Short mmCIF file of C-alpha atoms in Angstrom, two decimals:
data_model
loop_
_atom_site.label_atom_id
_atom_site.label_comp_id
_atom_site.label_asym_id
_atom_site.label_seq_id
_atom_site.Cartn_x
_atom_site.Cartn_y
_atom_site.Cartn_z
CA MET I 5 -6.85 5.03 -24.38
CA ASN I 6 -3.20 4.23 -23.64
CA ILE I 7 -1.80 1.36 -21.58
CA GLU I 8 -1.26 3.53 -18.50
CA HIS I 9 -4.91 4.54 -18.28
CA THR I 10 -6.00 0.95 -18.88
CA ILE I 11 -3.82 -0.16 -15.97
CA LEU I 12 -5.17 2.60 -13.73
CA TYR I 13 -8.80 1.73 -14.49
CA SER I 14 -8.08 -1.96 -13.97
CA TYR I 15 -6.54 -1.24 -10.58
CA TYR I 16 -9.53 0.87 -9.55
CA ALA I 17 -11.84 -2.00 -10.49
CA ALA I 18 -9.68 -4.54 -8.64
CA ALA I 19 -9.52 -2.31 -5.56
CA PHE I 20 -13.28 -1.97 -5.31
CA ILE I 21 -13.92 -5.64 -6.09
CA SER I 22 -11.41 -6.70 -3.43
CA LEU I 23 -13.48 -4.97 -0.76
CA ARG I 24 -16.02 -7.75 -1.21
CA PHE I 25 -13.47 -10.21 0.21
CA ILE I 26 -13.20 -8.48 3.57
CA PRO I 27 -15.10 -10.60 6.11
CA ARG I 28 -18.23 -8.88 7.47
CA ASP I 29 -17.05 -9.15 11.05
CA LYS I 30 -13.82 -7.31 10.13
CA TRP I 31 -15.34 -4.19 8.51
CA ARG I 32 -14.87 -2.03 11.59
CA GLU I 33 -11.23 -3.07 11.85
CA ALA I 34 -10.78 -2.65 8.10
CA SER I 35 -12.04 0.92 8.19
CA VAL I 36 -9.57 1.87 10.95
CA ILE I 37 -6.70 0.17 9.10
CA PHE I 38 -7.70 1.88 5.84
CA LEU I 39 -7.88 5.39 7.32
CA SER I 40 -4.70 5.07 9.38
CA GLN I 41 -2.74 3.76 6.40
CA GLN I 42 -4.11 6.54 4.20
CA PHE I 43 -2.67 9.05 6.64
CA VAL I 44 0.76 7.41 6.54
CA THR I 45 0.96 6.82 2.79
CA TRP I 46 -0.50 10.16 1.83
CA PHE I 47 2.02 12.05 3.94
CA PHE I 48 5.08 10.03 2.91
CA GLY I 49 3.94 9.78 -0.71
CA LEU I 50 3.74 13.55 -0.96
CA LEU I 51 7.07 13.92 0.82
CA VAL I 52 8.82 11.56 -1.61
CA VAL I 53 7.36 13.36 -4.64
CA GLU I 54 8.14 16.84 -3.32
CA LEU I 55 11.73 15.81 -2.60
CA HIS I 56 11.95 14.72 -6.27
CA LEU I 57 12.77 11.12 -5.46
CA ILE I 58 9.90 9.65 -7.50
CA GLU I 59 7.74 11.07 -10.26
CA TYR I 60 4.31 9.98 -11.54
CA PRO I 61 4.14 11.18 -15.18
CA VAL I 62 0.68 9.68 -15.79
CA ARG I 63 -1.61 10.06 -12.79
CA GLU I 64 -5.07 10.98 -11.65
CA LEU I 65 -5.84 14.44 -10.31
CA ALA I 66 -2.68 15.84 -11.92
CA GLU I 67 -3.85 19.42 -11.33
CA VAL I 68 -4.28 18.80 -7.59
CA ASN I 69 -1.05 17.07 -6.55
CA LYS I 70 1.96 15.20 -7.89
CA THR I 71 1.47 11.83 -6.23
CA SER I 72 -0.46 8.75 -7.32
CA PHE I 73 -3.95 9.03 -5.86
CA LEU I 74 -4.71 5.41 -6.71
CA PHE I 75 -1.74 3.91 -4.93
CA GLU I 76 -1.40 6.25 -1.95
CA PHE I 77 -5.06 6.75 -1.18
CA LEU I 78 -6.77 3.54 -2.29
CA ALA I 79 -4.68 0.53 -3.38
CA PHE I 80 -2.03 0.44 -0.67
CA PRO I 81 -4.49 1.06 2.19
CA ILE I 82 -6.69 -1.76 0.86
CA ILE I 83 -3.70 -4.09 0.59
CA THR I 84 -2.83 -3.15 4.16
CA ILE I 85 -6.31 -4.22 5.29
CA PHE I 86 -5.71 -7.72 3.96
CA PHE I 87 -2.20 -7.74 5.38
CA CYS I 88 -3.45 -6.91 8.88
CA ILE I 89 -6.60 -9.00 9.11
CA TYR I 90 -4.89 -12.14 7.79
CA PHE I 91 -1.60 -11.63 9.64
CA PRO I 92 -0.42 -14.95 11.17
CA GLN I 93 -0.43 -13.83 14.81
CA ALA I 94 0.13 -17.27 16.29
CA ALA I 95 2.98 -18.15 13.93
CA VAL I 96 6.65 -18.23 14.85
CA ALA I 97 8.70 -15.10 14.16
CA TRP I 98 10.26 -16.30 10.90
CA LYS I 99 6.82 -16.98 9.40
CA LYS I 100 5.71 -13.45 10.32
CA VAL I 101 8.81 -12.02 8.65
CA LEU I 102 8.20 -14.22 5.59
CA TYR I 103 4.53 -13.12 5.43
CA THR I 104 5.48 -9.44 5.54
CA SER I 105 8.33 -9.97 3.08
CA ALA I 106 5.97 -11.67 0.62
CA PHE I 107 3.68 -8.63 0.58
CA CYS I 108 6.65 -6.27 0.14
CA THR I 109 8.15 -8.35 -2.63
CA GLY I 110 4.87 -8.59 -4.53
CA LEU I 111 4.29 -4.85 -4.38
CA THR I 112 7.89 -4.08 -5.30
CA ILE I 113 7.78 -6.39 -8.32
CA PHE I 114 4.69 -4.61 -9.63
CA GLU I 115 6.35 -1.25 -9.10
CA VAL I 116 9.58 -2.28 -10.87
CA VAL I 117 7.55 -3.53 -13.85
CA PHE I 118 5.64 -0.23 -13.95
CA VAL I 119 8.88 1.76 -13.78
CA LYS I 120 10.42 -0.23 -16.60
CA TYR I 121 7.47 -0.57 -19.00
CA THR I 122 5.03 2.28 -18.31
CA LEU I 123 4.86 5.98 -17.54
CA LEU I 124 2.95 5.41 -14.30
CA ILE I 125 6.04 5.87 -12.14
CA SER I 126 9.61 7.04 -12.67
CA TYR I 127 12.49 6.71 -10.25
CA ILE I 128 14.56 9.89 -9.99
CA ARG I 129 16.66 9.25 -6.89
CA TRP I 130 15.07 6.01 -5.77
CA ASP I 131 15.62 2.27 -6.14
CA TRP I 132 13.51 -0.85 -5.80
CA TYR I 133 15.09 -1.78 -2.46
CA VAL I 134 14.03 1.58 -0.99
CA THR I 135 10.47 0.73 -2.02
CA TRP I 136 10.78 -2.71 -0.43
CA VAL I 137 12.08 -1.32 2.88
CA SER I 138 9.53 1.51 2.98
CA VAL I 139 6.64 -0.87 2.27
CA TYR I 140 7.94 -3.23 4.98
CA ALA I 141 8.08 -0.33 7.44
CA ALA I 142 4.63 0.96 6.49
CA LEU I 143 3.00 -2.47 6.78
CA SER I 144 4.71 -3.18 10.09
CA LEU I 145 3.73 0.21 11.48
CA SER I 146 0.16 -0.34 10.37
CA TYR I 147 0.01 -3.79 11.95
CA PHE I 148 1.44 -2.53 15.25
CA PHE I 149 -1.12 0.30 15.25
CA TYR I 150 -3.89 -2.20 14.46
CA LYS I 151 -2.82 -4.44 17.36
CA TRP I 152 -2.58 -1.49 19.73
CA TYR I 153 -5.86 0.11 18.69
CA PHE I 154 -7.90 -3.09 18.96
CA LYS I 155 -5.90 -4.36 21.95
CA ILE I 156 -4.96 -7.58 20.23
CA LYS I 157 -2.72 -9.74 22.38
CA ALA I 158 0.12 -11.72 20.86
CA GLU I 159 -0.43 -15.47 21.08
#
């Protein structure tokens, strides 16, 4: 087994284990966040791959589509759950921006490492800052949808 497959299997394990850390009283909210984010990431992930901006040389379900099933359909939606349910609603604006930026930076760092040292992802016409901005937009969109759907008032 090569390093790429080891990383993929490790991420699957981490994704499923992380579900245990969702509070019981947040499962209903988590399921809505998960499904709504899957819709967004699946659509835009396929769009980016079909426009030949990014390529996933080693991926799951290679015969079915060209995107990363793990990231688009499982990992990023699960990360979005934690982003939304632990979002600092009562904080001042700069802390909210910092919170969102920390998530984006963490995800972007992992992606840049994968681009540089593995065959899990390859940039064709893409850069790390595009990832950062798109992750920021996706997380923000998901949080606004979460607030709207569950009628959460800003404090």
